[in-house]
Structure formats: structure tokens, C-alpha cells
Amino acid sequence: MAHPISAFQAAYISIEVLIALVSVPGNILVIWAVKMNQALRDATFCFIVSLAVADVAVGALVIPLAIIINIGPQTEFYTCLMVACPVLILTESSILALLAIAVDRYLRVKIPVRYKSVVTPRRAAVAIACCWIVSLLVGLTPMFGWNNLNKMRRTQELNSSHTEFVITCQFETVISMEYMVYFNFFVWVLPPLLLMLFIYLEVFNLIRKQLNKKVSSSSNDPQKYYGKELKIAKSLALVLFLFALSWLPLHVLNCITLFCPSCQTPHILTYIAIFLTHGNSAMNPIVYAFRIKKFRTAFLQIWNQYFCCKTNKNATSTTTAETGN
């Protein structure tokens, strides 16, 4: 049996539930907006939908599992491992979706004339599928053996079978810090973030060069075309910045745990880092609403049509014809 929930745990659970109640409806709204709005059907927004799906899963799945882990129930080792792995899968899927978005924006400004022939809906779907497959492989690696089972057996001098090995379920109890730092962070988190930083710097550089030279593009108005690209790139770069700001503190704490075992990290810092990682899933819909005009228009249409019982006769035509951002 788990210990009774303390006041601190109750506060933690309340904050997590609040994050979930913001994250799930907000990201469902993003998916809904893309589904109903023809102006949001290009590859970039398909990748945004993939990111939104991961964020919905964080609110609907990861946060409840995190609450369970925080309570610390008595479970079999691999049961606890299954509870801990979803956050690893969804984190990686978010990173790869952000990377796909960055590459997509780069292609839009690098090859504007050939973009639609290169980035087809089929290729975008294949890219999304590959992102999720890689995420599953990375996130489930602890299930394949890179975990703390043998370490715990040696420590507790147990020789029983796996099914008899019962533990207090905690993330660091089952997930190896070597895996979290050397494999997860140093291979699958930090390099993609650095690559995306380089890509966005190149995107901004290309856009400014094109605006200065006023070269021809697929649009009749190069200034308008690259002006729109600059606005969207800034908004998506902000999404990337918020993701890095939310996730890097927890990974830094993991590095401290691995490289300085004697260092005592205040529990409050760990909880703040966890709140940042989960709260990131609630941030993106807010960024889209305030920074991307197409999303703002679609959100307002959904609100008026389905929640305020208003039927805006011009909403559909306006939204479909919307070319601004």
C-alpha cells in the first residue's frame, strides 16, 4: 500500500491537474482548427498537429501517470517501467515534430518555387510516421534492458524472478540516469535542439537576404511572401524556445544527479522542472492564438459556431480565403 497523500503531494497533484485541464482542450482545439480550416492544410500545420497530439497525450496520459509515480505505489519493476516510458516517447515525438517543422520552414524559403513539388502531403505523412516510430524506439529503450533492474538486484541482493521483484514505483528507481543523460539527452535532445537553432538562424538569414534583394518567388509579391514567412518563422522559433526553456532544466538536473552523486538538489527545484516540462504542452496553443493569424481566425470561428451558438456566415469563406498569418 502507498503512503497517505501529504499536503505537499496534494498541492503537486492540483497543479498537475490544472496543467492537464489547460493542455488537453487547448491542443484539441489546435487539431480541430487544422481539420476544419482549409488554410491550415499545408505540411507545416500537419507537423503542428503531430506536436499537438503529443501534447494532448501529455495532459491525458503522462500527467496522470506522473501523479501515480509521485504517490509511489508498490508495483512490479516492469509495470513501473511501463508507467515511466510514455513521457520519454512523447518528449522525443515533440522534439522530432519541432525538427520537422524547422526543416519545412527552411525548404519554404530556400526553394519556394519547388517547395510544393518537394514537400508533398504523402512525404509529410511519411515524415510524421517516421518521427513517431523513432520516438517509440528511443522511449522504449529502457524496456529493452537499459534500466536499473540489475543495479537494484545487486543493491538489494535479490535473486528472485522479475515477477516477484516488487518496488516502490519512482521514475529514478527504474530509469537509468546513464540512459537519460548519455542516450536521451546527449543524443536525442541536445543535438536536435542545436540543429534547430542553426536551421532557424539560416531561415532568418535567407528571408532577410530575399527581402533585401526582392528576388522572384512563387508569389507575385516577394515582399509579401517572405514577410509572411518571417512572421511564421518567428512564431515557430518561439515555440522551439519555449520547449528548450521548459525541458533543459530537468535535463540539467539529471546531469547533476549522474555526474555529482553527492550533490543534494532541492526537491522544490525538481518539482519546478517537472512543472515546466508538463506546462510546455499547454503553451503552444496560446502561442498559435496570439502569433498566427490563421489559427486565431479558426479558433474564433470554432468558439462562435460551437460554443457561443453563433453561426458566422462569412467565417468559412473568410477563413478559407485567408492567406495572411
PDB file of C-alpha atoms in Angstrom:
ATOM      1  CA  MET A   1       0.000   0.000   0.000  1.00  0.00           C
ATOM      2  CA  ALA A   2       1.167   3.546  -0.757  1.00  0.00           C
ATOM      3  CA  HIS A   3       1.621   6.078   1.998  1.00  0.00           C
ATOM      4  CA  PRO A   4      -1.204   8.585   2.618  1.00  0.00           C
ATOM      5  CA  ILE A   5      -1.008  11.659   0.380  1.00  0.00           C
ATOM      6  CA  SER A   6       0.718  14.569   2.106  1.00  0.00           C
ATOM      7  CA  ALA A   7      -0.288  18.229   1.800  1.00  0.00           C
ATOM      8  CA  PHE A   8       2.698  18.812  -0.490  1.00  0.00           C
ATOM      9  CA  GLN A   9       1.643  15.936  -2.743  1.00  0.00           C
ATOM     10  CA  ALA A  10      -1.909  17.289  -2.795  1.00  0.00           C
ATOM     11  CA  ALA A  11      -0.592  20.667  -3.988  1.00  0.00           C
ATOM     12  CA  TYR A  12       1.542  18.922  -6.619  1.00  0.00           C
ATOM     13  CA  ILE A  13      -1.437  16.908  -7.862  1.00  0.00           C
ATOM     14  CA  SER A  14      -3.618  20.043  -8.011  1.00  0.00           C
ATOM     15  CA  ILE A  15      -1.084  21.893 -10.175  1.00  0.00           C
ATOM     16  CA  GLU A  16      -0.661  18.878 -12.464  1.00  0.00           C
ATOM     17  CA  VAL A  17      -4.433  18.568 -12.908  1.00  0.00           C
ATOM     18  CA  LEU A  18      -4.660  22.285 -13.715  1.00  0.00           C
ATOM     19  CA  ILE A  19      -1.954  21.917 -16.372  1.00  0.00           C
ATOM     20  CA  ALA A  20      -3.805  18.947 -17.874  1.00  0.00           C
ATOM     21  CA  LEU A  21      -7.107  20.861 -17.940  1.00  0.00           C
ATOM     22  CA  VAL A  22      -5.423  23.621 -19.958  1.00  0.00           C
ATOM     23  CA  SER A  23      -3.260  21.413 -22.170  1.00  0.00           C
ATOM     24  CA  VAL A  24      -5.817  18.868 -23.375  1.00  0.00           C
ATOM     25  CA  PRO A  25      -8.613  21.244 -24.553  1.00  0.00           C
ATOM     26  CA  GLY A  26      -6.092  23.725 -25.968  1.00  0.00           C
ATOM     27  CA  ASN A  27      -4.332  21.169 -28.147  1.00  0.00           C
ATOM     28  CA  ILE A  28      -7.593  19.512 -29.167  1.00  0.00           C
ATOM     29  CA  LEU A  29      -8.601  22.975 -30.366  1.00  0.00           C
ATOM     30  CA  VAL A  30      -5.413  23.144 -32.458  1.00  0.00           C
ATOM     31  CA  ILE A  31      -6.205  19.779 -34.094  1.00  0.00           C
ATOM     32  CA  TRP A  32      -9.821  20.828 -34.608  1.00  0.00           C
ATOM     33  CA  ALA A  33      -8.751  24.114 -36.234  1.00  0.00           C
ATOM     34  CA  VAL A  34      -6.498  22.357 -38.740  1.00  0.00           C
ATOM     35  CA  LYS A  35      -9.217  19.808 -39.555  1.00  0.00           C
ATOM     36  CA  MET A  36     -11.894  22.393 -40.294  1.00  0.00           C
ATOM     37  CA  ASN A  37      -9.779  25.090 -41.957  1.00  0.00           C
ATOM     38  CA  GLN A  38      -8.508  24.571 -45.494  1.00  0.00           C
ATOM     39  CA  ALA A  39      -5.957  27.369 -44.999  1.00  0.00           C
ATOM     40  CA  LEU A  40      -4.226  25.211 -42.361  1.00  0.00           C
ATOM     41  CA  ARG A  41      -3.676  22.126 -44.501  1.00  0.00           C
ATOM     42  CA  ASP A  42      -0.052  22.523 -45.635  1.00  0.00           C
ATOM     43  CA  ALA A  43       2.843  20.424 -44.334  1.00  0.00           C
ATOM     44  CA  THR A  44       3.829  22.801 -41.546  1.00  0.00           C
ATOM     45  CA  PHE A  45       0.423  22.557 -39.913  1.00  0.00           C
ATOM     46  CA  CYS A  46       0.401  18.762 -40.307  1.00  0.00           C
ATOM     47  CA  PHE A  47       3.592  18.688 -38.238  1.00  0.00           C
ATOM     48  CA  ILE A  48       1.957  21.080 -35.767  1.00  0.00           C
ATOM     49  CA  VAL A  49      -0.923  18.593 -35.458  1.00  0.00           C
ATOM     50  CA  SER A  50       1.598  15.841 -34.671  1.00  0.00           C
ATOM     51  CA  LEU A  51       3.047  18.082 -31.962  1.00  0.00           C
ATOM     52  CA  ALA A  52      -0.457  18.812 -30.651  1.00  0.00           C
ATOM     53  CA  VAL A  53      -1.268  15.077 -30.482  1.00  0.00           C
ATOM     54  CA  ALA A  54       1.829  14.552 -28.329  1.00  0.00           C
ATOM     55  CA  ASP A  55       0.783  17.463 -26.103  1.00  0.00           C
ATOM     56  CA  VAL A  56      -2.740  16.052 -25.712  1.00  0.00           C
ATOM     57  CA  ALA A  57      -1.202  12.744 -24.670  1.00  0.00           C
ATOM     58  CA  VAL A  58       0.966  14.543 -22.100  1.00  0.00           C
ATOM     59  CA  GLY A  59      -2.122  16.023 -20.484  1.00  0.00           C
ATOM     60  CA  ALA A  60      -4.315  12.945 -20.793  1.00  0.00           C
ATOM     61  CA  LEU A  61      -1.731  10.197 -20.142  1.00  0.00           C
ATOM     62  CA  VAL A  62       1.642  11.406 -18.871  1.00  0.00           C
ATOM     63  CA  ILE A  63       0.339  13.721 -16.160  1.00  0.00           C
ATOM     64  CA  PRO A  64      -1.939  11.032 -14.608  1.00  0.00           C
ATOM     65  CA  LEU A  65       0.984   8.586 -14.719  1.00  0.00           C
ATOM     66  CA  ALA A  66       3.278  11.208 -13.167  1.00  0.00           C
ATOM     67  CA  ILE A  67       0.787  11.623 -10.329  1.00  0.00           C
ATOM     68  CA  ILE A  68       0.772   7.856  -9.806  1.00  0.00           C
ATOM     69  CA  ILE A  69       4.586   7.802  -9.701  1.00  0.00           C
ATOM     70  CA  ASN A  70       4.608  10.709  -7.253  1.00  0.00           C
ATOM     71  CA  ILE A  71       2.335   8.771  -4.900  1.00  0.00           C
ATOM     72  CA  GLY A  72       4.773   5.866  -5.138  1.00  0.00           C
ATOM     73  CA  PRO A  73       2.662   2.701  -5.273  1.00  0.00           C
ATOM     74  CA  GLN A  74       4.137  -0.757  -4.758  1.00  0.00           C
ATOM     75  CA  THR A  75       4.424  -2.381  -8.204  1.00  0.00           C
ATOM     76  CA  GLU A  76       6.383  -4.967 -10.141  1.00  0.00           C
ATOM     77  CA  PHE A  77       9.522  -3.496 -11.718  1.00  0.00           C
ATOM     78  CA  TYR A  78       8.445  -3.670 -15.354  1.00  0.00           C
ATOM     79  CA  THR A  79       4.983  -2.355 -14.527  1.00  0.00           C
ATOM     80  CA  CYS A  80       6.618   0.747 -13.089  1.00  0.00           C
ATOM     81  CA  LEU A  81       8.871   0.948 -16.145  1.00  0.00           C
ATOM     82  CA  MET A  82       5.816   0.959 -18.419  1.00  0.00           C
ATOM     83  CA  VAL A  83       4.403   3.839 -16.394  1.00  0.00           C
ATOM     84  CA  ALA A  84       7.651   5.815 -16.762  1.00  0.00           C
ATOM     85  CA  CYS A  85       8.287   5.298 -20.500  1.00  0.00           C
ATOM     86  CA  PRO A  86       5.383   7.253 -22.101  1.00  0.00           C
ATOM     87  CA  VAL A  87       6.902  10.604 -21.143  1.00  0.00           C
ATOM     88  CA  LEU A  88      10.126   9.587 -22.915  1.00  0.00           C
ATOM     89  CA  ILE A  89       8.209   8.644 -26.066  1.00  0.00           C
ATOM     90  CA  LEU A  90       6.165  11.843 -26.145  1.00  0.00           C
ATOM     91  CA  THR A  91       9.136  14.084 -25.407  1.00  0.00           C
ATOM     92  CA  GLU A  92      11.029  12.632 -28.341  1.00  0.00           C
ATOM     93  CA  SER A  93       7.991  12.885 -30.635  1.00  0.00           C
ATOM     94  CA  SER A  94       7.703  16.582 -29.737  1.00  0.00           C
ATOM     95  CA  ILE A  95      11.389  17.190 -30.486  1.00  0.00           C
ATOM     96  CA  LEU A  96      11.196  15.412 -33.841  1.00  0.00           C
ATOM     97  CA  ALA A  97       7.987  17.267 -34.759  1.00  0.00           C
ATOM     98  CA  LEU A  98       9.733  20.559 -33.977  1.00  0.00           C
ATOM     99  CA  LEU A  99      12.691  19.448 -36.102  1.00  0.00           C
ATOM    100  CA  ALA A 100      10.361  18.572 -38.995  1.00  0.00           C
ATOM    101  CA  ILE A 101       8.708  21.992 -38.683  1.00  0.00           C
ATOM    102  CA  ALA A 102      12.107  23.708 -38.778  1.00  0.00           C
ATOM    103  CA  VAL A 103      13.186  21.758 -41.881  1.00  0.00           C
ATOM    104  CA  ASP A 104       9.849  22.533 -43.534  1.00  0.00           C
ATOM    105  CA  ARG A 105      10.241  26.283 -42.916  1.00  0.00           C
ATOM    106  CA  TYR A 106      13.785  26.118 -44.293  1.00  0.00           C
ATOM    107  CA  LEU A 107      12.587  24.487 -47.512  1.00  0.00           C
ATOM    108  CA  ARG A 108       9.827  27.082 -47.906  1.00  0.00           C
ATOM    109  CA  VAL A 109      12.349  29.917 -48.022  1.00  0.00           C
ATOM    110  CA  LYS A 110      15.200  28.021 -49.712  1.00  0.00           C
ATOM    111  CA  ILE A 111      13.208  26.557 -52.622  1.00  0.00           C
ATOM    112  CA  PRO A 112       9.893  28.486 -52.710  1.00  0.00           C
ATOM    113  CA  VAL A 113       9.186  27.653 -56.358  1.00  0.00           C
ATOM    114  CA  ARG A 114       9.769  23.898 -55.993  1.00  0.00           C
ATOM    115  CA  TYR A 115       8.511  23.609 -52.410  1.00  0.00           C
ATOM    116  CA  LYS A 116       5.082  22.137 -53.202  1.00  0.00           C
ATOM    117  CA  SER A 117       6.557  19.510 -55.511  1.00  0.00           C
ATOM    118  CA  VAL A 118       9.179  18.515 -52.931  1.00  0.00           C
ATOM    119  CA  VAL A 119       7.077  18.617 -49.742  1.00  0.00           C
ATOM    120  CA  THR A 120       4.009  16.655 -50.803  1.00  0.00           C
ATOM    121  CA  PRO A 121       1.254  15.511 -48.406  1.00  0.00           C
ATOM    122  CA  ARG A 122       2.432  11.918 -48.830  1.00  0.00           C
ATOM    123  CA  ARG A 123       6.021  12.781 -47.890  1.00  0.00           C
ATOM    124  CA  ALA A 124       4.820  14.828 -44.936  1.00  0.00           C
ATOM    125  CA  ALA A 125       2.769  11.837 -43.711  1.00  0.00           C
ATOM    126  CA  VAL A 126       5.788   9.535 -44.102  1.00  0.00           C
ATOM    127  CA  ALA A 127       7.946  12.005 -42.157  1.00  0.00           C
ATOM    128  CA  ILE A 128       5.387  12.142 -39.335  1.00  0.00           C
ATOM    129  CA  ALA A 129       5.186   8.343 -39.219  1.00  0.00           C
ATOM    130  CA  CYS A 130       8.987   8.081 -39.073  1.00  0.00           C
ATOM    131  CA  CYS A 131       9.088  10.612 -36.230  1.00  0.00           C
ATOM    132  CA  TRP A 132       6.689   8.521 -34.167  1.00  0.00           C
ATOM    133  CA  ILE A 133       8.490   5.244 -34.933  1.00  0.00           C
ATOM    134  CA  VAL A 134      11.835   6.709 -33.851  1.00  0.00           C
ATOM    135  CA  SER A 135      10.169   8.173 -30.744  1.00  0.00           C
ATOM    136  CA  LEU A 136       8.804   4.757 -29.792  1.00  0.00           C
ATOM    137  CA  LEU A 137      12.222   3.139 -30.211  1.00  0.00           C
ATOM    138  CA  VAL A 138      14.001   5.833 -28.186  1.00  0.00           C
ATOM    139  CA  GLY A 139      11.347   5.983 -25.472  1.00  0.00           C
ATOM    140  CA  LEU A 140      11.026   2.216 -25.088  1.00  0.00           C
ATOM    141  CA  THR A 141      14.777   1.579 -24.914  1.00  0.00           C
ATOM    142  CA  PRO A 142      14.566   1.119 -21.103  1.00  0.00           C
ATOM    143  CA  MET A 143      12.053  -1.688 -21.713  1.00  0.00           C
ATOM    144  CA  PHE A 144      14.655  -3.423 -23.886  1.00  0.00           C
ATOM    145  CA  GLY A 145      17.119  -3.640 -20.998  1.00  0.00           C
ATOM    146  CA  TRP A 146      18.741  -0.250 -20.375  1.00  0.00           C
ATOM    147  CA  ASN A 147      17.220   0.188 -16.925  1.00  0.00           C
ATOM    148  CA  ASN A 148      18.039  -0.169 -13.229  1.00  0.00           C
ATOM    149  CA  LEU A 149      16.833  -3.737 -12.678  1.00  0.00           C
ATOM    150  CA  ASN A 150      20.260  -5.372 -12.344  1.00  0.00           C
ATOM    151  CA  LYS A 151      21.548  -2.460 -10.285  1.00  0.00           C
ATOM    152  CA  MET A 152      18.642  -2.808  -7.866  1.00  0.00           C
ATOM    153  CA  ARG A 153      19.098  -6.568  -7.658  1.00  0.00           C
ATOM    154  CA  ARG A 154      22.767  -6.172  -6.778  1.00  0.00           C
ATOM    155  CA  THR A 155      21.982  -3.484  -4.220  1.00  0.00           C
ATOM    156  CA  GLN A 156      19.243  -5.445  -2.503  1.00  0.00           C
ATOM    157  CA  GLU A 157      20.880  -8.842  -3.055  1.00  0.00           C
ATOM    158  CA  LEU A 158      17.753 -10.331  -4.527  1.00  0.00           C
ATOM    159  CA  ASN A 159      17.735 -13.448  -6.688  1.00  0.00           C
ATOM    160  CA  SER A 160      14.006 -13.746  -7.256  1.00  0.00           C
ATOM    161  CA  SER A 161      12.350 -13.701 -10.664  1.00  0.00           C
ATOM    162  CA  HIS A 162      11.192 -10.487 -12.324  1.00  0.00           C
ATOM    163  CA  THR A 163       7.558 -11.130 -11.457  1.00  0.00           C
ATOM    164  CA  GLU A 164       8.418 -11.333  -7.758  1.00  0.00           C
ATOM    165  CA  PHE A 165      10.513  -8.177  -7.746  1.00  0.00           C
ATOM    166  CA  VAL A 166       8.235  -5.553  -6.171  1.00  0.00           C
ATOM    167  CA  ILE A 167       9.406  -1.951  -5.704  1.00  0.00           C
ATOM    168  CA  THR A 168       8.144   1.480  -4.728  1.00  0.00           C
ATOM    169  CA  CYS A 169       7.460   2.957  -8.164  1.00  0.00           C
ATOM    170  CA  GLN A 170       9.561   6.095  -8.764  1.00  0.00           C
ATOM    171  CA  PHE A 171      10.992   7.395 -12.043  1.00  0.00           C
ATOM    172  CA  GLU A 172      14.641   7.364 -10.950  1.00  0.00           C
ATOM    173  CA  THR A 173      14.169   3.945  -9.373  1.00  0.00           C
ATOM    174  CA  VAL A 174      13.581   2.237 -12.715  1.00  0.00           C
ATOM    175  CA  ILE A 175      15.051   4.621 -15.327  1.00  0.00           C
ATOM    176  CA  SER A 176      18.827   4.633 -15.596  1.00  0.00           C
ATOM    177  CA  MET A 177      20.466   8.075 -15.332  1.00  0.00           C
ATOM    178  CA  GLU A 178      23.093   6.868 -17.811  1.00  0.00           C
ATOM    179  CA  TYR A 179      20.291   6.313 -20.300  1.00  0.00           C
ATOM    180  CA  MET A 180      18.699   9.700 -19.511  1.00  0.00           C
ATOM    181  CA  VAL A 181      21.945  11.660 -19.881  1.00  0.00           C
ATOM    182  CA  TYR A 182      24.171   9.811 -22.372  1.00  0.00           C
ATOM    183  CA  PHE A 183      21.477   8.486 -24.706  1.00  0.00           C
ATOM    184  CA  ASN A 184      18.324  10.541 -24.238  1.00  0.00           C
ATOM    185  CA  PHE A 185      19.864  13.983 -23.630  1.00  0.00           C
ATOM    186  CA  PHE A 186      23.249  13.875 -25.370  1.00  0.00           C
ATOM    187  CA  VAL A 187      21.939  12.037 -28.463  1.00  0.00           C
ATOM    188  CA  TRP A 188      18.206  12.666 -28.871  1.00  0.00           C
ATOM    189  CA  VAL A 189      17.548  16.011 -27.176  1.00  0.00           C
ATOM    190  CA  LEU A 190      20.549  18.329 -27.262  1.00  0.00           C
ATOM    191  CA  PRO A 191      21.772  17.701 -30.858  1.00  0.00           C
ATOM    192  CA  PRO A 192      18.274  18.185 -32.397  1.00  0.00           C
ATOM    193  CA  LEU A 193      17.836  21.405 -30.398  1.00  0.00           C
ATOM    194  CA  LEU A 194      21.197  22.721 -31.600  1.00  0.00           C
ATOM    195  CA  LEU A 195      20.375  21.677 -35.160  1.00  0.00           C
ATOM    196  CA  MET A 196      17.037  23.509 -34.984  1.00  0.00           C
ATOM    197  CA  LEU A 197      18.781  26.616 -33.658  1.00  0.00           C
ATOM    198  CA  PHE A 198      21.106  26.538 -36.656  1.00  0.00           C
ATOM    199  CA  ILE A 199      18.205  25.955 -39.078  1.00  0.00           C
ATOM    200  CA  TYR A 200      16.171  28.890 -37.761  1.00  0.00           C
ATOM    201  CA  LEU A 201      19.203  31.186 -37.870  1.00  0.00           C
ATOM    202  CA  GLU A 202      19.647  30.157 -41.503  1.00  0.00           C
ATOM    203  CA  VAL A 203      15.914  30.676 -42.197  1.00  0.00           C
ATOM    204  CA  PHE A 204      16.031  34.224 -40.814  1.00  0.00           C
ATOM    205  CA  ASN A 205      19.216  34.907 -42.743  1.00  0.00           C
ATOM    206  CA  LEU A 206      17.698  33.664 -46.032  1.00  0.00           C
ATOM    207  CA  ILE A 207      14.479  35.624 -45.521  1.00  0.00           C
ATOM    208  CA  ARG A 208      16.300  38.874 -44.820  1.00  0.00           C
ATOM    209  CA  LYS A 209      18.517  38.365 -47.874  1.00  0.00           C
ATOM    210  CA  GLN A 210      15.464  37.736 -50.052  1.00  0.00           C
ATOM    211  CA  LEU A 211      13.631  40.760 -48.661  1.00  0.00           C
ATOM    212  CA  ASN A 212      16.642  42.945 -49.356  1.00  0.00           C
ATOM    213  CA  LYS A 213      17.185  41.605 -52.884  1.00  0.00           C
ATOM    214  CA  LYS A 214      13.454  41.350 -53.693  1.00  0.00           C
ATOM    215  CA  VAL A 215      14.083  38.217 -55.768  1.00  0.00           C
ATOM    216  CA  SER A 216      11.267  36.478 -57.585  1.00  0.00           C
ATOM    217  CA  SER A 217       9.353  33.745 -55.798  1.00  0.00           C
ATOM    218  CA  SER A 218       6.272  31.607 -56.192  1.00  0.00           C
ATOM    219  CA  SER A 219       4.288  34.628 -55.025  1.00  0.00           C
ATOM    220  CA  ASN A 220       3.577  37.636 -57.203  1.00  0.00           C
ATOM    221  CA  ASP A 221       4.675  39.848 -54.331  1.00  0.00           C
ATOM    222  CA  PRO A 222       8.081  38.738 -52.940  1.00  0.00           C
ATOM    223  CA  GLN A 223       7.913  41.228 -50.079  1.00  0.00           C
ATOM    224  CA  LYS A 224       4.530  39.850 -49.012  1.00  0.00           C
ATOM    225  CA  TYR A 225       5.604  36.208 -49.414  1.00  0.00           C
ATOM    226  CA  TYR A 226       8.813  36.499 -47.403  1.00  0.00           C
ATOM    227  CA  GLY A 227       7.177  38.846 -44.915  1.00  0.00           C
ATOM    228  CA  LYS A 228       4.634  36.120 -44.119  1.00  0.00           C
ATOM    229  CA  GLU A 229       7.402  33.538 -43.876  1.00  0.00           C
ATOM    230  CA  LEU A 230       9.297  35.751 -41.442  1.00  0.00           C
ATOM    231  CA  LYS A 231       6.239  36.104 -39.180  1.00  0.00           C
ATOM    232  CA  ILE A 232       5.536  32.366 -39.121  1.00  0.00           C
ATOM    233  CA  ALA A 233       9.225  31.528 -38.609  1.00  0.00           C
ATOM    234  CA  LYS A 234       9.363  33.870 -35.611  1.00  0.00           C
ATOM    235  CA  SER A 235       6.265  32.257 -34.095  1.00  0.00           C
ATOM    236  CA  LEU A 236       7.560  28.708 -34.569  1.00  0.00           C
ATOM    237  CA  ALA A 237      11.006  29.696 -33.308  1.00  0.00           C
ATOM    238  CA  LEU A 238       9.228  30.957 -30.178  1.00  0.00           C
ATOM    239  CA  VAL A 239       7.597  27.518 -29.800  1.00  0.00           C
ATOM    240  CA  LEU A 240      11.068  25.966 -30.035  1.00  0.00           C
ATOM    241  CA  PHE A 241      12.489  28.444 -27.496  1.00  0.00           C
ATOM    242  CA  LEU A 242       9.708  27.676 -25.014  1.00  0.00           C
ATOM    243  CA  PHE A 243      10.279  23.934 -25.482  1.00  0.00           C
ATOM    244  CA  ALA A 244      14.012  24.290 -24.774  1.00  0.00           C
ATOM    245  CA  LEU A 245      13.339  26.579 -21.812  1.00  0.00           C
ATOM    246  CA  SER A 246      10.867  24.044 -20.393  1.00  0.00           C
ATOM    247  CA  TRP A 247      12.917  20.878 -20.839  1.00  0.00           C
ATOM    248  CA  LEU A 248      16.566  21.864 -20.373  1.00  0.00           C
ATOM    249  CA  PRO A 249      16.302  22.488 -16.584  1.00  0.00           C
ATOM    250  CA  LEU A 250      15.176  18.895 -15.944  1.00  0.00           C
ATOM    251  CA  HIS A 251      17.949  17.502 -18.129  1.00  0.00           C
ATOM    252  CA  VAL A 252      20.493  19.693 -16.325  1.00  0.00           C
ATOM    253  CA  LEU A 253      19.257  18.253 -13.018  1.00  0.00           C
ATOM    254  CA  ASN A 254      19.646  14.753 -14.483  1.00  0.00           C
ATOM    255  CA  CYS A 255      23.250  15.596 -15.391  1.00  0.00           C
ATOM    256  CA  ILE A 256      23.900  16.818 -11.848  1.00  0.00           C
ATOM    257  CA  THR A 257      22.404  13.595 -10.458  1.00  0.00           C
ATOM    258  CA  LEU A 258      24.673  11.461 -12.681  1.00  0.00           C
ATOM    259  CA  PHE A 259      27.936  13.399 -12.536  1.00  0.00           C
ATOM    260  CA  CYS A 260      27.689  14.603  -8.929  1.00  0.00           C
ATOM    261  CA  PRO A 261      26.009  11.873  -6.857  1.00  0.00           C
ATOM    262  CA  SER A 262      26.935  13.629  -3.614  1.00  0.00           C
ATOM    263  CA  CYS A 263      25.260  16.891  -4.678  1.00  0.00           C
ATOM    264  CA  GLN A 264      21.930  17.464  -2.976  1.00  0.00           C
ATOM    265  CA  THR A 265      19.360  19.002  -5.334  1.00  0.00           C
ATOM    266  CA  PRO A 266      16.471  20.734  -3.527  1.00  0.00           C
ATOM    267  CA  HIS A 267      13.241  18.854  -4.152  1.00  0.00           C
ATOM    268  CA  ILE A 268      11.463  22.105  -4.992  1.00  0.00           C
ATOM    269  CA  LEU A 269      13.784  22.609  -7.998  1.00  0.00           C
ATOM    270  CA  THR A 270      12.931  19.135  -9.252  1.00  0.00           C
ATOM    271  CA  TYR A 271       9.214  19.832  -8.940  1.00  0.00           C
ATOM    272  CA  ILE A 272       9.568  23.190 -10.723  1.00  0.00           C
ATOM    273  CA  ALA A 273      11.456  21.476 -13.549  1.00  0.00           C
ATOM    274  CA  ILE A 274       8.710  18.834 -13.821  1.00  0.00           C
ATOM    275  CA  PHE A 275       6.002  21.509 -13.897  1.00  0.00           C
ATOM    276  CA  LEU A 276       7.883  23.296 -16.695  1.00  0.00           C
ATOM    277  CA  THR A 277       8.075  20.136 -18.812  1.00  0.00           C
ATOM    278  CA  HIS A 278       4.386  19.373 -18.409  1.00  0.00           C
ATOM    279  CA  GLY A 279       3.358  23.020 -18.686  1.00  0.00           C
ATOM    280  CA  ASN A 280       5.076  23.293 -22.057  1.00  0.00           C
ATOM    281  CA  SER A 281       2.238  21.234 -23.530  1.00  0.00           C
ATOM    282  CA  ALA A 282      -0.193  23.997 -22.586  1.00  0.00           C
ATOM    283  CA  MET A 283       1.924  26.811 -24.049  1.00  0.00           C
ATOM    284  CA  ASN A 284       1.765  26.090 -27.778  1.00  0.00           C
ATOM    285  CA  PRO A 285      -1.972  26.773 -28.373  1.00  0.00           C
ATOM    286  CA  ILE A 286      -1.515  30.128 -26.637  1.00  0.00           C
ATOM    287  CA  VAL A 287       1.408  30.977 -28.918  1.00  0.00           C
ATOM    288  CA  TYR A 288      -0.598  29.980 -32.011  1.00  0.00           C
ATOM    289  CA  ALA A 289      -3.595  32.056 -30.899  1.00  0.00           C
ATOM    290  CA  PHE A 290      -1.593  35.213 -30.327  1.00  0.00           C
ATOM    291  CA  ARG A 291       1.041  34.879 -33.057  1.00  0.00           C
ATOM    292  CA  ILE A 292      -0.509  33.096 -36.074  1.00  0.00           C
ATOM    293  CA  LYS A 293      -3.500  34.809 -37.662  1.00  0.00           C
ATOM    294  CA  LYS A 294      -4.808  31.677 -39.382  1.00  0.00           C
ATOM    295  CA  PHE A 295      -5.075  29.884 -36.061  1.00  0.00           C
ATOM    296  CA  ARG A 296      -6.609  32.894 -34.361  1.00  0.00           C
ATOM    297  CA  THR A 297      -9.267  33.118 -37.061  1.00  0.00           C
ATOM    298  CA  ALA A 298     -10.016  29.389 -36.832  1.00  0.00           C
ATOM    299  CA  PHE A 299     -10.175  29.470 -33.021  1.00  0.00           C
ATOM    300  CA  LEU A 300     -12.662  32.343 -33.121  1.00  0.00           C
ATOM    301  CA  GLN A 301     -14.753  30.552 -35.730  1.00  0.00           C
ATOM    302  CA  ILE A 302     -14.904  27.395 -33.585  1.00  0.00           C
ATOM    303  CA  TRP A 303     -15.759  29.413 -30.489  1.00  0.00           C
ATOM    304  CA  ASN A 304     -18.536  31.369 -32.221  1.00  0.00           C
ATOM    305  CA  GLN A 305     -20.000  28.413 -34.067  1.00  0.00           C
ATOM    306  CA  TYR A 306     -19.863  25.670 -31.447  1.00  0.00           C
ATOM    307  CA  PHE A 307     -19.673  27.364 -28.051  1.00  0.00           C
ATOM    308  CA  CYS A 308     -21.488  30.670 -28.450  1.00  0.00           C
ATOM    309  CA  CYS A 309     -24.198  29.213 -30.690  1.00  0.00           C
ATOM    310  CA  LYS A 310     -23.377  31.781 -33.315  1.00  0.00           C
ATOM    311  CA  THR A 311     -23.223  30.930 -36.991  1.00  0.00           C
ATOM    312  CA  ASN A 312     -20.911  33.309 -38.753  1.00  0.00           C
ATOM    313  CA  LYS A 313     -21.957  33.057 -42.374  1.00  0.00           C
ATOM    314  CA  ASN A 314     -18.789  34.707 -43.567  1.00  0.00           C
ATOM    315  CA  ALA A 315     -16.467  32.779 -41.256  1.00  0.00           C
ATOM    316  CA  THR A 316     -15.936  29.804 -43.521  1.00  0.00           C
ATOM    317  CA  SER A 317     -15.286  31.816 -46.655  1.00  0.00           C
ATOM    318  CA  THR A 318     -13.096  34.264 -44.766  1.00  0.00           C
ATOM    319  CA  THR A 319     -11.063  31.502 -43.168  1.00  0.00           C
ATOM    320  CA  THR A 320     -10.633  29.566 -46.381  1.00  0.00           C
ATOM    321  CA  ALA A 321      -9.592  32.659 -48.295  1.00  0.00           C
ATOM    322  CA  GLU A 322      -7.243  33.725 -45.515  1.00  0.00           C
ATOM    323  CA  THR A 323      -3.701  33.893 -46.765  1.00  0.00           C
ATOM    324  CA  GLY A 324      -2.215  36.018 -44.044  1.00  0.00           C
ATOM    325  CA  ASN A 325      -0.638  34.738 -40.862  1.00  0.00           C
TER     326      ASN A 325
END
